[in-house]
C-alpha atoms as one frame of an Amber mdcrd trajectory, in Angstrom:
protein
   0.000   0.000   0.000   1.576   3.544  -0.968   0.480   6.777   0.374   1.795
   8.133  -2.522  -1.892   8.018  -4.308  -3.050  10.179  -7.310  -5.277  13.086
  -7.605  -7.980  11.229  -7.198  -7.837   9.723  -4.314  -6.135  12.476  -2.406
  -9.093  14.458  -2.763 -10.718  11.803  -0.533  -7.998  12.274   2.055  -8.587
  14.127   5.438  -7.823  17.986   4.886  -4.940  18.173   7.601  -3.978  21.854
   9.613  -1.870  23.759   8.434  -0.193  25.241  12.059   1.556  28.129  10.769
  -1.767  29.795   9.497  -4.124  28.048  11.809  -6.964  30.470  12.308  -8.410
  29.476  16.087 -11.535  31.771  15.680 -12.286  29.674  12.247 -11.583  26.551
  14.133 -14.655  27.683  16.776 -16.695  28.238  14.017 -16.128  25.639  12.302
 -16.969  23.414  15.225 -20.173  25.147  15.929 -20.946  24.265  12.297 -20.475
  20.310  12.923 -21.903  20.770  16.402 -25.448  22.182  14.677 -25.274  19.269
  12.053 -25.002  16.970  14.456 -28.007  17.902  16.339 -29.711  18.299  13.023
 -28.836  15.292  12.123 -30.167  14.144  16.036 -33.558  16.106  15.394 -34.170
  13.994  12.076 -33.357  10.585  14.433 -35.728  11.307  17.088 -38.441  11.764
  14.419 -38.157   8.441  12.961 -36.526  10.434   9.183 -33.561   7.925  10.160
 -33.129   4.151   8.714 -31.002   1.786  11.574 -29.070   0.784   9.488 -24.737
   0.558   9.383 -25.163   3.457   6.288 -27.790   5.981   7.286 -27.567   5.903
  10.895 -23.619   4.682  11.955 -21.806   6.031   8.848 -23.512   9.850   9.233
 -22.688  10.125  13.139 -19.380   9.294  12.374 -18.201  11.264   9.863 -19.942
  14.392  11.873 -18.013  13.070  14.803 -14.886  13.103  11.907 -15.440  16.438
  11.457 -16.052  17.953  14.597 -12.438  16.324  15.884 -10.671  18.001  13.008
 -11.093  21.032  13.796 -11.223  20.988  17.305  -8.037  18.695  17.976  -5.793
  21.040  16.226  -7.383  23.607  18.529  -6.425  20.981  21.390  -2.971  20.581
  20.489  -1.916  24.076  19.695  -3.571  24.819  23.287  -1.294  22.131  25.259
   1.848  23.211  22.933   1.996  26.862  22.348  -0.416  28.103  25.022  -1.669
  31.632  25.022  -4.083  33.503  26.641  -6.399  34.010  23.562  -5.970  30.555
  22.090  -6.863  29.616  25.876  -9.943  31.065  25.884 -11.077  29.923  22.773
  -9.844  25.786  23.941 -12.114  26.114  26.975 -15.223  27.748  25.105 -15.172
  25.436  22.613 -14.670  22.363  25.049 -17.334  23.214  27.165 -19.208  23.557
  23.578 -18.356  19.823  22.810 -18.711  17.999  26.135 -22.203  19.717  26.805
 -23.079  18.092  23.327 -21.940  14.698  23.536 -22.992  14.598  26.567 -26.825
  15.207  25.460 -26.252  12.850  22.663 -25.146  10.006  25.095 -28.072  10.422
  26.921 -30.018  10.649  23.739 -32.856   7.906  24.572 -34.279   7.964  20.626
 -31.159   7.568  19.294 -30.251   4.336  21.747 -32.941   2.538  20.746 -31.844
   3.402  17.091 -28.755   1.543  17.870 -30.395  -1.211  19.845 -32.707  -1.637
  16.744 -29.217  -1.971  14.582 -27.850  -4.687  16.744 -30.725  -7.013  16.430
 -31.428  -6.635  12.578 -30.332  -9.361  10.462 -27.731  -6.990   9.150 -25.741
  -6.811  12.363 -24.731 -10.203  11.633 -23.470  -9.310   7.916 -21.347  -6.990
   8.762 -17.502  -7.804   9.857 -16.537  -7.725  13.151 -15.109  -4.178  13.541
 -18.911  -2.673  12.525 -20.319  -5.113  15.093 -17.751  -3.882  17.635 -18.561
  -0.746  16.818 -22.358  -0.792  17.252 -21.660  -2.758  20.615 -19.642  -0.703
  22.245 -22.019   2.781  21.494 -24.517   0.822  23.228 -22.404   0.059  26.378
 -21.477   3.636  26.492 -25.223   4.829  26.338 -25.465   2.887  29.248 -22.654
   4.480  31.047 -23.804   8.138  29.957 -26.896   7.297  31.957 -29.286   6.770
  29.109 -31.398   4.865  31.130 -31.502   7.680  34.259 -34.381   9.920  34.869
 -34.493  13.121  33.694 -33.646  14.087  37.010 -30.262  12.680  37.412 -29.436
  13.081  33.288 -29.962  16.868  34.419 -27.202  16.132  37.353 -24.573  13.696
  35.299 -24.833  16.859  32.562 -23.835  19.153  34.867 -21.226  16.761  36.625
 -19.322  16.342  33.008 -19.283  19.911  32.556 -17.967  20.665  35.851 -15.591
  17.519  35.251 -14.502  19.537  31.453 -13.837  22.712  33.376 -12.010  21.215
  36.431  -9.743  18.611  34.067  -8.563  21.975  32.082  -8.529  24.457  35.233
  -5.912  21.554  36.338  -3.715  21.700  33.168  -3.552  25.598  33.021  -2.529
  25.445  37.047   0.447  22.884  35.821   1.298  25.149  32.628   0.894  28.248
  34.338   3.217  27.252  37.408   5.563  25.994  35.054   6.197  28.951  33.003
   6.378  31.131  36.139   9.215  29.761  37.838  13.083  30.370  36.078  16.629
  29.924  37.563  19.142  33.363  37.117  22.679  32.692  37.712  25.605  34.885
  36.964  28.096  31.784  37.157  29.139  29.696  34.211  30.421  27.161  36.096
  26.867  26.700  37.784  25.875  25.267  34.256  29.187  22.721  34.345  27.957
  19.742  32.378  24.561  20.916  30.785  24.454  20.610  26.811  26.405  23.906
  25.059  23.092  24.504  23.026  21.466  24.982  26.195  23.472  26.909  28.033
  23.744  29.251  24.616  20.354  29.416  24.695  20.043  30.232  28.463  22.268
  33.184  28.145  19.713  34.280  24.752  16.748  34.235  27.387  18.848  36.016
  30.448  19.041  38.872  27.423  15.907  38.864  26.049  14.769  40.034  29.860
  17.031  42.201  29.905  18.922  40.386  32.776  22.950  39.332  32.426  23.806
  35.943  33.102  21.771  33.072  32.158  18.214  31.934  32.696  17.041  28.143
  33.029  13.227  27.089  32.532  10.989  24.122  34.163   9.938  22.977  30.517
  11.001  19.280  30.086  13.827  19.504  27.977  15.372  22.120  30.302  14.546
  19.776  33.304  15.590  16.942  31.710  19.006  17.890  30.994  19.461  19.700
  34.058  19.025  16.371  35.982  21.211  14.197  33.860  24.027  16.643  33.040
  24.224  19.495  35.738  27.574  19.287  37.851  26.274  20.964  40.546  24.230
  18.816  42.683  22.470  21.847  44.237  21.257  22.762  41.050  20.181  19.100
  40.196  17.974  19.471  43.406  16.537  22.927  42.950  15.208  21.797  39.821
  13.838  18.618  40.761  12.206  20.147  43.950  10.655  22.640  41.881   9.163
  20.402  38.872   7.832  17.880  41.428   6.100  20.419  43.555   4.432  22.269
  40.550   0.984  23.798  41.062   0.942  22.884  45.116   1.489  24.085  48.333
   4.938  22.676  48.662   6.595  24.665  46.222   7.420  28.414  45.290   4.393
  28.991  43.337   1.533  31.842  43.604  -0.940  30.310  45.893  -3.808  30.359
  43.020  -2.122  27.681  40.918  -2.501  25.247  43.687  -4.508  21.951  42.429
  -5.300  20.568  45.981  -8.976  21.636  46.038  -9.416  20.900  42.195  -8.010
  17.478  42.908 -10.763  16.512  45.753 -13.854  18.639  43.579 -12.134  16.234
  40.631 -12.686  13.053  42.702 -15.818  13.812  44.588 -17.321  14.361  41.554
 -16.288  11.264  39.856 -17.450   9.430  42.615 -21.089  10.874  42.541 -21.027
  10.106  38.553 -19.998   6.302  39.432 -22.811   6.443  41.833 -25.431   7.560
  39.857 -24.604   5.470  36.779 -25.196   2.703  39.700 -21.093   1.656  40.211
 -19.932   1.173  43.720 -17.006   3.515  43.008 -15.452   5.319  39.976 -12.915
   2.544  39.521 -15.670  -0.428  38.544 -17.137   2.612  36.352 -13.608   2.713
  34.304 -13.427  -0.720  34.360 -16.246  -0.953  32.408 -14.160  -0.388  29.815
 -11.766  -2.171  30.028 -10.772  -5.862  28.911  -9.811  -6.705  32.316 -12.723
  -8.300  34.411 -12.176  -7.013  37.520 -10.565  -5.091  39.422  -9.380  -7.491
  41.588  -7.127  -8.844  38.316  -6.146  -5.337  38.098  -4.614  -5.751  41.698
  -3.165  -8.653  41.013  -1.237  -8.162  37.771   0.285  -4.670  39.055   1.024
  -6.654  41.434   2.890  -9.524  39.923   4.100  -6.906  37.714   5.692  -5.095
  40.300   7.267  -8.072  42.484   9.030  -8.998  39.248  10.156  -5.825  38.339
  11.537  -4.780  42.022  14.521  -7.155  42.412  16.339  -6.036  39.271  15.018
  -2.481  40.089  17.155  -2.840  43.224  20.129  -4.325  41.725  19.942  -1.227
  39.319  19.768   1.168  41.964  22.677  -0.716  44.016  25.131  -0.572  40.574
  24.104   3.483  40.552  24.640   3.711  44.457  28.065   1.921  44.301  29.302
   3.783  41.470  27.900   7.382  43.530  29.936   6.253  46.392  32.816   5.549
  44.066  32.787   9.181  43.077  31.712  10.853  45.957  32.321   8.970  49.164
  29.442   8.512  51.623  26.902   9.825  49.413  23.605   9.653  50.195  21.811
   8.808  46.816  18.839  11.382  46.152  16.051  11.339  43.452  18.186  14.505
  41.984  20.740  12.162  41.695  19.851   9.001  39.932  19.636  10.077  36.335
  22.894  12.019  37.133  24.904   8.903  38.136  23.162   6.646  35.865  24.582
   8.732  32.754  27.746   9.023  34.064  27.877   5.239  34.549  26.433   4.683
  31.224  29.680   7.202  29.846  32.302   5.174  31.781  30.797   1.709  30.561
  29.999   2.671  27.373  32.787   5.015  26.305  30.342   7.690  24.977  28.329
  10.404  26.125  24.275  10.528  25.513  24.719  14.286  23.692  27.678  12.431
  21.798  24.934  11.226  19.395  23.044  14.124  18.580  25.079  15.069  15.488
  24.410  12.407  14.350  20.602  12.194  14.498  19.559  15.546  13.024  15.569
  15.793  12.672  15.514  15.132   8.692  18.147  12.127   8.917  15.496  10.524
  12.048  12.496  11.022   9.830  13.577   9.764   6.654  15.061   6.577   8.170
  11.386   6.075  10.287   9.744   5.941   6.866  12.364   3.862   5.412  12.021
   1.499   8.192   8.258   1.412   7.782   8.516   0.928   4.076  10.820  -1.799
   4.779   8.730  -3.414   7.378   4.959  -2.770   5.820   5.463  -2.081   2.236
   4.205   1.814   2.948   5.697   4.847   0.882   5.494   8.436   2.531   5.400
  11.254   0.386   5.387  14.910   2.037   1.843  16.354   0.644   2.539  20.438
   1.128  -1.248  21.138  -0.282  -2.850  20.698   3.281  -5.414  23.605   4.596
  -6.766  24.972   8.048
């Protein structure tokens, strides 16, 4: 199979973003526009204009669904990856847009027993096995949307998922946010002894573009990352890792109003009432549900099993890392600030080569063009960059 395909057939392609001119107040409208078919398309179900049938009832829903998820998922990722206040704004209208929706549709009693009427036709037995899975599992998750609730308690799970959509991104925006706030300013070089010469070049081009001398580190993973594997200093090592770990909490040096303790108990009080009302003993037999596991007690037991047999050669690990600490630095009390440290510079001495020695040698156009040679290789599957994609 080729993606390589001719005119054609790449008009029959999904229209991908284009980031660099992605318009977010399009995107909102767009999804208002797929939002409003879909609830035309709902208003035609509940009065009986709608065959149950694989083609006029499965196949429209889903390409609606299609369409509302391209244009809100670039929204989505743009929002998680280059976060503004504007683009934030939009995210969370638009979310609270979508879950309201789906959330009506799930409870959508009409078009349930559309699907229920489906999956005891003689055609549900035609059709392969993904269709049948398909149709199946919509009807499990009417039941956990509380399709079969009184109006009542439909009213309350509504508002539960909408609370649940705010909370979940109130959450995020408290991790971002505390994140972006906190920086390290140091006047001394050798503070940075170890750390990757691109970032340290690029920490002295953010100490200057705030008009500070010096150099300026950030909590963003890459920065943390390196910081913790390559940073001489151990004090740095652990004001870093203190930081990141205490992020949007109490325990850290963050603004009060990014703290996630309440949000976390409001999160989990309220997914405990929806488990209740959709008749679960507790919100983790509702997620279960799910699941292919059959109960939670098999959960238990394989993290379980999985854990007792991944502890002993976790330990010998962690007593190679230890020894070869102590070898360095004698008497030293191994610290989580200190583990990927040591473990890289055991790695070195073992290995004869540092991590960041390889990074010339895996530039971003050599790492792409050998994936796609390795899928071609493995699947048969030609790539071909398509630059006619749209917003």
């Amino acid at each position: 199979m080729k993606a390589c395909t001719n005119s054609s057939t790449a008009q029959k392609a999904p229209v991908l973003p284009d980031f660099s001119h992605f318009d977010q107040a399009q995107s909102e409208v767009m999804v208002d526009h797929w939002l409003a078919a879909s609830s035309t398309f709902m208003n035609k179900v509940k009065s009986g204009g709608v065959k149950s049938t694989w083609h006029d009832l499965v196949e429209p829903m889903a390409w609606i669904d299609d369409q509302v998820s391209q244009w809100f998922s670039p929204l989505g990722h743009l929002n998680a990856v280059m976060n503004t206040d504007s683009l934030r704004e939009v995210y969370e209208r638009v979310l609270l847009k979508i879950s309201a929706h789906y959330t009506e549709i799930s409870q959508s009693v009409p078009l349930y027993e559309a699907y229920k009427v489906l999956s005891e036709a003689s055609e549900f037995q035609s059709l392969d096995t993904a269709k049948q899975k398909v149709i199946s599992d919509a009807l499990r998750d009417f039941k956990l949307s509380g399709v079969h609730l009184s109006d009542k308690k439909k009213q309350r799970l509504q508002e539960i998922e909408a609370q649940l959509a705010q909370l979940g991104s109130a959450f995020s925006n408290h991790v971002l946010d505390s994140t972006n706030s906190w920086q390290y300013l140091t006047q001394d070089k050798n503070e940075l002894d170890g750390l990757p010469k691109d970032l340290i070049e690029q920490a002295a081009a953010l100490a200057q573009s705030k008009d500070q001398s010096g150099y300026v580190l950030r909590l963003d993973m890459p920065t943390y990352l390196a910081v913790l594997t390559f940073a001489s200093h151990r004090s740095l090592r652990e004001t870093f890792y203190k930081a990141y770990v205490t992020r949007a909490s109490d325990q850290g040096p963050f603004d009060p109003k990014w703290n996630n303790d309440a949000l976390m108990v409001e999160i989990l009080n309220l997914k405990d009432e929806k488990a209740k009302l959709l008749g679960f003993d507790n919100y983790a037999k509702y997620s279960n549900a799910t699941k292919m596991v059959g109960s939670l007690s098999q959960v238990t037991e394989f993290l379980n099993d999985l854990a007792s047999k991944a502890k002993g050669q976790a330990e010998i690990e962690l007593a190679k890392i230890h020894a070869f600490a102590n070898d360095k630095v004698a008497g030293l009390e191994l610290m989580p600030w200190d583990l990927s440290y040591y473990s890289e510079k055991m790695k070195e001495k073992q290995f004869g080569f540092k991590e960041e020695d390889l990074r010339p040698y895996f530039p971003i156009d050599q790492v792409i063009s050998g994936l796609f040679k390795l899928v071609r290789e493995l699947y048969g599957v030609e790539f071909c960059q398509d630059k006619k994609v749209a917003t």
